[in-house]
Coordinates of C-alpha atoms in Angstrom, one line a residue:
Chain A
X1 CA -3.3 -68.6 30.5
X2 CA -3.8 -66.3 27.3
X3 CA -6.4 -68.9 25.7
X4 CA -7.9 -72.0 26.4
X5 CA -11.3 -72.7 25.5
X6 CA -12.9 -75.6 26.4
X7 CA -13.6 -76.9 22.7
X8 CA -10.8 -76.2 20.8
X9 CA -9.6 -78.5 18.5
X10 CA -7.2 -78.8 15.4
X11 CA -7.2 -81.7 12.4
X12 CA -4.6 -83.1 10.9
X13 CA -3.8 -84.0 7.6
X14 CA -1.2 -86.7 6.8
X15 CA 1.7 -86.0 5.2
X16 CA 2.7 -89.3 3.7
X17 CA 2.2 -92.9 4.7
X18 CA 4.7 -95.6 5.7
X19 CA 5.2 -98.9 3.7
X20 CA 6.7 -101.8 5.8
X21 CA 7.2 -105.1 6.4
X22 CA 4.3 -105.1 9.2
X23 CA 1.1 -105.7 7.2
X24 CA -0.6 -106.1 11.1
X25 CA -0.2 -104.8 14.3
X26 CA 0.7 -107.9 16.0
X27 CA 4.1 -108.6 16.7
X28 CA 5.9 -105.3 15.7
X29 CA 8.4 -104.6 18.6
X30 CA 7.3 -102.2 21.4
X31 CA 9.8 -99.5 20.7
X32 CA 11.8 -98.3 17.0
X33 CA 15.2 -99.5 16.5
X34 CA 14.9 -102.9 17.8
X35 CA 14.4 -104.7 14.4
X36 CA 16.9 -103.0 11.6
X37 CA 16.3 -105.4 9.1
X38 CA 12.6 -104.5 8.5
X39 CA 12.0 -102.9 5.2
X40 CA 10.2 -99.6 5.5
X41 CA 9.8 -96.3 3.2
X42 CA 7.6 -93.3 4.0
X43 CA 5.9 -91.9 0.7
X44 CA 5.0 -88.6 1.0
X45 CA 1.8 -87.4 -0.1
X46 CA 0.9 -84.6 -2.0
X47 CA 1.1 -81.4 -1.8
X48 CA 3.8 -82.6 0.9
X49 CA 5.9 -84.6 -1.7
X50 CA 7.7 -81.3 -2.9
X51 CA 11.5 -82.6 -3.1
X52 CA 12.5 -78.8 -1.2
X53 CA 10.4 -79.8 1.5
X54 CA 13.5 -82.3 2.6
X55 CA 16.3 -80.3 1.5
X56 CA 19.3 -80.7 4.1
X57 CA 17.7 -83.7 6.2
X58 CA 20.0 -86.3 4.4
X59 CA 22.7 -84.7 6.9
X60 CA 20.7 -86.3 9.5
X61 CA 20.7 -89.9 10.5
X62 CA 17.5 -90.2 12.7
X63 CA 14.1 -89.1 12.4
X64 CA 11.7 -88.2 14.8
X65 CA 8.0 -89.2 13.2
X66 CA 5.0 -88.3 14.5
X67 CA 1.6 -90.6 13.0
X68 CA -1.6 -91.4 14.1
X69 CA -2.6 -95.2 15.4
X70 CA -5.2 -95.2 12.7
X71 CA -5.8 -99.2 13.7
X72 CA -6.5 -97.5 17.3
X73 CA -10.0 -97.3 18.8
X74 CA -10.4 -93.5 19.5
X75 CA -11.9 -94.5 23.5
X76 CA -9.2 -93.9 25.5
X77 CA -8.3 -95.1 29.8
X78 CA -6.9 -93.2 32.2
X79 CA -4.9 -96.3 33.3
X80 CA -3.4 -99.1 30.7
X81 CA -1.6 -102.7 31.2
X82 CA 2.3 -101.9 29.5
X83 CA 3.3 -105.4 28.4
X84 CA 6.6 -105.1 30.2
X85 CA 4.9 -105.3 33.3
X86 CA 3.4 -108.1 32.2
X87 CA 0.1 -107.4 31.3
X88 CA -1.2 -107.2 34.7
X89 CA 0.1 -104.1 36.4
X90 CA -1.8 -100.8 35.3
X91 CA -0.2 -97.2 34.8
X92 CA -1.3 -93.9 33.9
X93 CA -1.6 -93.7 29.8
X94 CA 0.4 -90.7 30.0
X95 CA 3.5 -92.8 32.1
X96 CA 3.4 -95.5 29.2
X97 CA 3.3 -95.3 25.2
X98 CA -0.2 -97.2 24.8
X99 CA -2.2 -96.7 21.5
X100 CA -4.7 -95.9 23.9
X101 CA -4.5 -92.3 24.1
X102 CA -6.1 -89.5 24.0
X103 CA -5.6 -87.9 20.3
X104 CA -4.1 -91.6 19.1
X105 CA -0.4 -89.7 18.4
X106 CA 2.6 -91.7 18.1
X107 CA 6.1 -90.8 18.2
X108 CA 9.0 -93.3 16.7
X109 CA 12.5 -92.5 16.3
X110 CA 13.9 -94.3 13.1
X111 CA 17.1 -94.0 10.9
X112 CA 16.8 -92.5 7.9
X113 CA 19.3 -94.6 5.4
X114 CA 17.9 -93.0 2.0
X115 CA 16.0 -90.1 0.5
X116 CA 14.4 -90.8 -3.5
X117 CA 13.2 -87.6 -4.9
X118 CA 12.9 -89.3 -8.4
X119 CA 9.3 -89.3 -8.1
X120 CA 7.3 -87.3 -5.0
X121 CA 9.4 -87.9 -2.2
X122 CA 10.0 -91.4 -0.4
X123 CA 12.4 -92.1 2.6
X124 CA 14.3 -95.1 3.2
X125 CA 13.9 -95.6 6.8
X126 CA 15.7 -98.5 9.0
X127 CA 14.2 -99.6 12.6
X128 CA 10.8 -98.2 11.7
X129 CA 8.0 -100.1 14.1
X130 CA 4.8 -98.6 12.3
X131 CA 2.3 -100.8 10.6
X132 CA 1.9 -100.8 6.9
X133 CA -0.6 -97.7 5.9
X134 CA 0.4 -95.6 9.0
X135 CA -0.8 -91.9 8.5
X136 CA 2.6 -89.6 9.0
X137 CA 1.8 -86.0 10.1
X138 CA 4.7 -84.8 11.2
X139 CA 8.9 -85.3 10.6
X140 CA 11.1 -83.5 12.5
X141 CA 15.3 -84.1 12.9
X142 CA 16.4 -85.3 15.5
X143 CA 19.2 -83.4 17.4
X144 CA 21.2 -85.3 19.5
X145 CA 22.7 -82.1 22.1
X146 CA 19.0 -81.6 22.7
X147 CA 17.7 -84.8 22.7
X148 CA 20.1 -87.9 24.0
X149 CA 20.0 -88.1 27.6
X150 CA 21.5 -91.0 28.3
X151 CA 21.1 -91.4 32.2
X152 CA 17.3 -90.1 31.9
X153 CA 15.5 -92.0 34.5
X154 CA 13.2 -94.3 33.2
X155 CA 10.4 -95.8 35.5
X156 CA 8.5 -99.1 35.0
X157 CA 11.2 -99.7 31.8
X158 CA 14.5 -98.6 32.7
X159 CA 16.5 -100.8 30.1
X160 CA 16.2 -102.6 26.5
X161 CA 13.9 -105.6 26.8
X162 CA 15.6 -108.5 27.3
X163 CA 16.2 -110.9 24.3
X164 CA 14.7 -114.3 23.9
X165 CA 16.5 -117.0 22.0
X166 CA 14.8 -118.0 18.3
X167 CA 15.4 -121.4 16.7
X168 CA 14.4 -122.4 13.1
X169 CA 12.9 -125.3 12.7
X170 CA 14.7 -127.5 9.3
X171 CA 10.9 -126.8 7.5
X172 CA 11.1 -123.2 8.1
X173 CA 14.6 -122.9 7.0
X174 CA 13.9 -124.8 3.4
X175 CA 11.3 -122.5 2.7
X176 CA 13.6 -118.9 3.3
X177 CA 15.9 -120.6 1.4
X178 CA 13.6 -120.8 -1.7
X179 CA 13.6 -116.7 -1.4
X180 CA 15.9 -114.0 -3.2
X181 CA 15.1 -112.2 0.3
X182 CA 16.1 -115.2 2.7
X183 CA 18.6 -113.2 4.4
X184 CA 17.3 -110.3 5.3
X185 CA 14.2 -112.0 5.9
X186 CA 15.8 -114.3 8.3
X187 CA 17.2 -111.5 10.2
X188 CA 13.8 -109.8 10.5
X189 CA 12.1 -112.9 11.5
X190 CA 14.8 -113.8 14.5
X191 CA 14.8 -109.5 15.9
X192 CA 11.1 -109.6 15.6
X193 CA 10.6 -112.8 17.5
X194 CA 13.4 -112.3 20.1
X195 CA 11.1 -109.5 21.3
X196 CA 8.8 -111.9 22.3
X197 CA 5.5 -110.9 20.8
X198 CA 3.0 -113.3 22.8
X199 CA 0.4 -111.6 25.0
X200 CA 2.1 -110.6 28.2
X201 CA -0.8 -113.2 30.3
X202 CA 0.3 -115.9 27.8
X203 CA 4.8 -115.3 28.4
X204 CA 4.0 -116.7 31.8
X205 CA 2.2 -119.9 30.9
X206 CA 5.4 -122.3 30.1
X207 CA 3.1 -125.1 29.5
X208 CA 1.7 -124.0 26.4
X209 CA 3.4 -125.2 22.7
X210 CA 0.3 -123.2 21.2
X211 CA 1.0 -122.4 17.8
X212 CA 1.1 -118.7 17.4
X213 CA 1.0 -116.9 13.7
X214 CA 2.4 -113.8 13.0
X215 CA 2.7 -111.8 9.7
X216 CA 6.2 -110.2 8.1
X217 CA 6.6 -108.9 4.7
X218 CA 4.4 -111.6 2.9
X219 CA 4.3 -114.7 4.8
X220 CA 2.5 -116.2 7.9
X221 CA 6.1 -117.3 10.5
X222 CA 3.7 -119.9 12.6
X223 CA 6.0 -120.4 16.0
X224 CA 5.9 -121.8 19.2
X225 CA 7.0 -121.7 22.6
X226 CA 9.8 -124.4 23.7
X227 CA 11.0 -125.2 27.2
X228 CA 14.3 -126.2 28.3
X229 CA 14.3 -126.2 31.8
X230 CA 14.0 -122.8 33.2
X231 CA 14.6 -120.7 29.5
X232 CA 11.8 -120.9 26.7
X233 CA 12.8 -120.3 23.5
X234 CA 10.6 -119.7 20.5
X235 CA 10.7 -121.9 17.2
X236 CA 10.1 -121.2 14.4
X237 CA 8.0 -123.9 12.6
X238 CA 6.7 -122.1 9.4
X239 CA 6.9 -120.3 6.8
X240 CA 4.4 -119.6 4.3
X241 CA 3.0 -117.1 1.5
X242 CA 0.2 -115.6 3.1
X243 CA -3.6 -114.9 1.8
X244 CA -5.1 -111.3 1.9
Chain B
X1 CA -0.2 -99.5 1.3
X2 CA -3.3 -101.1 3.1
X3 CA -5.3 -97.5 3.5
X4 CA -4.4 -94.0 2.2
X5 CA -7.5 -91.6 1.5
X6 CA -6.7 -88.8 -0.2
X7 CA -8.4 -86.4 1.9
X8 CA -8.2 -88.6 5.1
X9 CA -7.6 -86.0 8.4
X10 CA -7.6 -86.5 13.0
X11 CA -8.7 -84.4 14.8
X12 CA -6.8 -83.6 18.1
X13 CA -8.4 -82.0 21.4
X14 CA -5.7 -80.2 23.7
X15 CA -5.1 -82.3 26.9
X16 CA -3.8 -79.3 28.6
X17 CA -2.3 -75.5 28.7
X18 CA 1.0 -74.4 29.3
X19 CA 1.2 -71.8 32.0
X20 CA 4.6 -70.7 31.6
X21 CA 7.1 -67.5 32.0
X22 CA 7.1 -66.7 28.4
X23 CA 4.2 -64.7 27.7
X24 CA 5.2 -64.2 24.4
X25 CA 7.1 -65.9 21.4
X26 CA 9.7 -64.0 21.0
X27 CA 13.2 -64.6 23.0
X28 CA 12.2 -68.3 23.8
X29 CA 15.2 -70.5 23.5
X30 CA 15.0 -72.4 20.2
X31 CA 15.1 -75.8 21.8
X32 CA 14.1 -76.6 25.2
X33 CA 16.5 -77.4 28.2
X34 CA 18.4 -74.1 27.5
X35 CA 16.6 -72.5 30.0
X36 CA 16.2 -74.2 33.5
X37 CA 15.2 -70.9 35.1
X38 CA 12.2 -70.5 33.3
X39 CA 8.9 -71.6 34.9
X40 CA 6.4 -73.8 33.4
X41 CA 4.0 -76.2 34.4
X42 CA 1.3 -78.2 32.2
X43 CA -2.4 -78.3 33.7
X44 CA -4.5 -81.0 31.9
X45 CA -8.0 -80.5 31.1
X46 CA -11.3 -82.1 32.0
X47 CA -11.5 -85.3 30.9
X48 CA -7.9 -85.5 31.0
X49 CA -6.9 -84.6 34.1
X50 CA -7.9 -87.6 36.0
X51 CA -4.5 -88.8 38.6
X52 CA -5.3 -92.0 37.1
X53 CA -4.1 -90.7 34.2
X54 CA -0.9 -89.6 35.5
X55 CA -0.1 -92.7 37.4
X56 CA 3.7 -93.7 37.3
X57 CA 5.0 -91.0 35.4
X58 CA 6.8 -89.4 38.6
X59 CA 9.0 -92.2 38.3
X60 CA 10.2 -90.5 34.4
X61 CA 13.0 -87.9 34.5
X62 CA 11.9 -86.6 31.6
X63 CA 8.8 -86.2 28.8
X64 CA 8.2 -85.8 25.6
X65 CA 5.4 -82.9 25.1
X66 CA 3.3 -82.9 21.5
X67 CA 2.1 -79.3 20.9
X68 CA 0.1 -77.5 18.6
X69 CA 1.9 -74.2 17.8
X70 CA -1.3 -72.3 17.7
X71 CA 0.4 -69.0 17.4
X72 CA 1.2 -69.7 13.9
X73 CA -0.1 -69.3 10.6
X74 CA -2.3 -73.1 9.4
X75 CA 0.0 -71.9 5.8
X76 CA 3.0 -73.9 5.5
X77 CA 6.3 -73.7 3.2
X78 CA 8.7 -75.9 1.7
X79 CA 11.9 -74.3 2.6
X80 CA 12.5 -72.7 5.7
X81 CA 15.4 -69.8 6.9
X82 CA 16.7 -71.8 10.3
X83 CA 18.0 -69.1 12.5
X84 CA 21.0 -71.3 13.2
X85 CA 22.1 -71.0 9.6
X86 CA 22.3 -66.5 9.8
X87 CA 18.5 -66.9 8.4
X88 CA 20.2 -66.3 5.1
X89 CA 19.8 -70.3 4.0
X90 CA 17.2 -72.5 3.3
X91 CA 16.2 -75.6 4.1
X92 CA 13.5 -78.3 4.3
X93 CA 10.8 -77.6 6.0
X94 CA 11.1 -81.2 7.6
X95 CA 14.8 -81.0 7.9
X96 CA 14.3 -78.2 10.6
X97 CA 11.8 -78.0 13.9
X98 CA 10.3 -74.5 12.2
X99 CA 6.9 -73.4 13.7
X100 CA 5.6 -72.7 9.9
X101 CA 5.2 -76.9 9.2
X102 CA 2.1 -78.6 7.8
X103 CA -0.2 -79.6 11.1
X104 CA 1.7 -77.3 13.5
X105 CA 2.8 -80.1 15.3
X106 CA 5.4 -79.2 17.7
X107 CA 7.8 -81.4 19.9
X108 CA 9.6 -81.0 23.2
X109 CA 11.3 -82.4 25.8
X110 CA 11.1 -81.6 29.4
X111 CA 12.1 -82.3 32.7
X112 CA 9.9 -83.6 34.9
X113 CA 10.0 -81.5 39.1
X114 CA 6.5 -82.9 40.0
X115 CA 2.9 -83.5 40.0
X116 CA 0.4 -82.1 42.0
X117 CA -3.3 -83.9 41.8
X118 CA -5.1 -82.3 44.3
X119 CA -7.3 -80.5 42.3
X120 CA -7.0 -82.3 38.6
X121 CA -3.5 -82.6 37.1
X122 CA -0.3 -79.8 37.1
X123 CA 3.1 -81.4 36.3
X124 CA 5.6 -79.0 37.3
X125 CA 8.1 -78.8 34.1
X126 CA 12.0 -77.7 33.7
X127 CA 13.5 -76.2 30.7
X128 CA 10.0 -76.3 28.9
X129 CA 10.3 -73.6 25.7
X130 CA 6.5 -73.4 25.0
X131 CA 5.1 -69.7 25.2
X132 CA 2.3 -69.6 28.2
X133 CA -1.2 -71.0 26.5
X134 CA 0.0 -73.4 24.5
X135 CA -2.3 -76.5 23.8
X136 CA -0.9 -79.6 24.5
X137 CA -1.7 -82.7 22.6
X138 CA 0.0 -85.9 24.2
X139 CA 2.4 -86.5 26.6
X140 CA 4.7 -89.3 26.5
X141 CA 7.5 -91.1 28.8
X142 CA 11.1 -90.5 27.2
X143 CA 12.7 -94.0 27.1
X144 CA 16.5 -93.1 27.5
X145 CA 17.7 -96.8 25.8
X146 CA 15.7 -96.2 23.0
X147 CA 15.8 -92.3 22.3
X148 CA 19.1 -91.4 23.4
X149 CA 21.9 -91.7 20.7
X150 CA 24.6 -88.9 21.5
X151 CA 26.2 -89.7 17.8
X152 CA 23.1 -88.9 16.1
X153 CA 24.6 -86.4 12.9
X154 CA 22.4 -83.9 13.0
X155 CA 23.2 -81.8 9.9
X156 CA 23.3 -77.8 10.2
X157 CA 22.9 -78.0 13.8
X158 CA 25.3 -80.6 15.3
X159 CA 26.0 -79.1 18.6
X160 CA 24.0 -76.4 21.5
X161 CA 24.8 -72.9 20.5
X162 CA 27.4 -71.0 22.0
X163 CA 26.3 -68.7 24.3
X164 CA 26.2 -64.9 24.4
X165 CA 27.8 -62.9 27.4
X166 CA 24.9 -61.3 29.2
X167 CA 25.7 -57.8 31.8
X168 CA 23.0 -56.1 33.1
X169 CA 23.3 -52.3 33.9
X170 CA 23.0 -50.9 37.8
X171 CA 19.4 -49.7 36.7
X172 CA 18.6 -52.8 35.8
X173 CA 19.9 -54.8 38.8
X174 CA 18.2 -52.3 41.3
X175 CA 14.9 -53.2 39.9
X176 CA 15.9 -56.5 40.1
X177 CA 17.0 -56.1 43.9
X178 CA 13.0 -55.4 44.5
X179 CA 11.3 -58.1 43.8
X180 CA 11.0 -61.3 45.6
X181 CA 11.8 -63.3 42.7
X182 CA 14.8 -61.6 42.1
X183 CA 17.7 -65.1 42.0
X184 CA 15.4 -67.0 39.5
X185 CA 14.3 -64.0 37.3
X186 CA 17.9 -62.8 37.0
X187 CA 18.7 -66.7 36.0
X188 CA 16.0 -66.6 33.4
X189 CA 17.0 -63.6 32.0
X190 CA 20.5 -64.7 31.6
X191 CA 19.7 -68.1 30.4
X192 CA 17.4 -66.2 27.6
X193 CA 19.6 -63.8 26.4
X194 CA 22.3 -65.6 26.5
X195 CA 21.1 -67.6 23.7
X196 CA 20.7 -64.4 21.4
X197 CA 17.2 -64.2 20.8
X198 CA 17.7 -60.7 18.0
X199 CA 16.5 -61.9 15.0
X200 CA 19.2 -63.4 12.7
X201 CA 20.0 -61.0 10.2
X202 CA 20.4 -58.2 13.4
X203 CA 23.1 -60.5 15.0
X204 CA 25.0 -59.6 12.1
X205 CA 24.8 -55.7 12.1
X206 CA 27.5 -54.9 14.7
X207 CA 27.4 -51.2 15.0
X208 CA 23.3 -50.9 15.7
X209 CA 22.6 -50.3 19.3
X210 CA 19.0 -50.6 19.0
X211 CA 17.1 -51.1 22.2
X212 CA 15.6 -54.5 22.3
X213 CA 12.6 -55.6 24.6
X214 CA 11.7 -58.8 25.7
X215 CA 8.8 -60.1 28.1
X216 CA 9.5 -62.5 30.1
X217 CA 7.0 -63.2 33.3
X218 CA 5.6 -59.9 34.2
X219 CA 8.0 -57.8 33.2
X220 CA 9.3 -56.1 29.8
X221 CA 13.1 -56.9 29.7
X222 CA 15.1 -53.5 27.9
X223 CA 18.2 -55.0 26.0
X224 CA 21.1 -53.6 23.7
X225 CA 24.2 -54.9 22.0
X226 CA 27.3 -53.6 23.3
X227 CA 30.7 -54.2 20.7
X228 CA 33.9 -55.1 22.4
X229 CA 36.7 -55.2 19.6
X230 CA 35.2 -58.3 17.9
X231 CA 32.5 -59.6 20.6
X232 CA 29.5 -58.5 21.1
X233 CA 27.6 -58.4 24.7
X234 CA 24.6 -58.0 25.3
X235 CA 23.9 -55.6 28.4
X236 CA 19.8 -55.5 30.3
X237 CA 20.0 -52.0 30.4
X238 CA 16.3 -51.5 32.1
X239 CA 13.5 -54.6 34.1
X240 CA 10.3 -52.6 34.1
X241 CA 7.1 -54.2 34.4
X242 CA 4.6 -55.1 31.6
X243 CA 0.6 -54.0 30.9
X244 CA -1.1 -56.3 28.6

């Protein structure tokens, strides 16, 4: 090994910041690409935002970007709960994609549908999962005759999460369709919640019609857990401007 | 934006060293996967190297590595001249995977062979393309339903690069013949050239027969470009071995 000394370390500076529809962490589907209709634009920050610095990536449709998990306490574990096990099998933090990692680095492939260069330099991005305010450091193309392996074996989450079913209830329908945005604010609502965003310990409980709250674009979606039978479904009771 | 400090910065600690069979930068195959033949494995560091840690992951085909290219300048540049484009065109720094990005944040994907924790952590790694040394940041499970899309466009480099025919002269061969290692060193050596590693503006200049060198393990690969008609070959004329 030609160098590795035992306290070496580099810092970071972000290149830009994502804007989204997440204003918390709660609720944002585990992986990118699993709710398209969320709004999402990374502004890039100076001395970054130099319009050359993107020239050519419009020929490519998905991004690879790599941010911190500023939200993130910097401890880390060795082992970690992934909520697809639900919540109460551990693996190695390395074997999952916990925000409990060393260095806090995330990686989330997105689709870039739009590049401004009017001012700076902003993205349009589509299937983005990153909380409002997320530090970027790094964009890179992605290259799909290097990168797309299809029958890559997968461990403890071979396959997409399933999908669970979303109703509306008539209240929370009147309200979207006060909005210019009702649409696309529907849409996000439903691919959010179909991911199932309860706590892993709580998915299991079918007894429970708690009332869980859960923040989009700039409303509070207050929804509950319904049984029919064997399936739950989640309803959607609410929907109302939220307070900072 | 909820939080975007102007001179906001991370800082990362390596989790590991590459150990691999590319003691230098030069000749490594521009992507990884393209060379199979090359040995590589990743031991983590102290406190990182826990099995814990690690737990799981055997059951991943592949991983994504984050990488700090540390053998390259902290300055940065807007536009880049990708070797894929005859290093005569520029693009966006962020359109291509060029070492000379803000943060020196690299990316790459690996196979997985093994894992040995009976003293700390080694993964054994496939197709790795990281020169021997190099500080790893995070590693990360590659989730094929969410990260493999064959149809990605990917701009200036939508396919692998064609390969080079590769001969080696008897010279060559009968050091080859000597050493233990001989299958997979002749392998590496093929899979390397074969991707043309003369800089870009030499691949054009078909009449030079300029005696390249290369270092790959121990040893100090002699290489020249041989014309036929309109191809060009690239022939090993001599496998010596290396002193630092």
């Amino acid at each position: 090994m030609d160098d590795a000394p035992n306290n070496e370390h580099f810092t970071l500076t972000p290149i830009g910041h994502v804007v989204s529809d997440y204003p918390d962490k709660f609720g944002i589907p585990r992986q990118p690409g699993l709710a398209p209709a969320a709004n999402a634009r990374l502004v890039l920050t100076a001395p970054y935002n130099d319009p050359l610095a993107v020239r050519g990536l419009a020929d490519f449709s998905h991004l690879w970007l790599s941010f911190i998990f500023h939200h993130s306490p910097e401890r880390w574990s060795p082992l970690v709960r992934p909520p697809r096990l639900g919540g109460n099998k551990k693996v190695g933090v390395f074997a999952s994609r916990s925000t409990h990692r060393p260095n806090r680095l995330g990686l989330s492939l997105v689709k870039l549908v739009g590049i401004d260069t009017q001012h700076g330099v902003t993205l349009q991005l589509q299937g983005c999962d990153l909380v409002s305010g997320t530090p970027v450091v790094d964009i890179k193309p992605y290259l799909p005759w290097a990168e797309a392996h299809p029958n890559a074996q997968a461990g403890f989450a071979p396959e997409t999460p399933s999908l669970m079913a979303v109703t509306f209830h008539p209240a929370a329908l009147a309200s979207l369709a006060q909005r210019q945005d009702s649409a696309t604010l529907l849409a996000l609502i439903e691919q959010v919640l179909s991911q199932d965003p309860r706590p892993a310990y709580k998915q299991k409980d079918s007894d429970s019609d708690r009332l869980y709250g859960l923040r989009l674009r700039d409303v509070d979606v207050k929804f509950c857990p319904r049984q029919n039978g064997e399936a739950t479904t989640l309803e959607v009771m609410a929907i109302e401007p939220y307070a900072e």
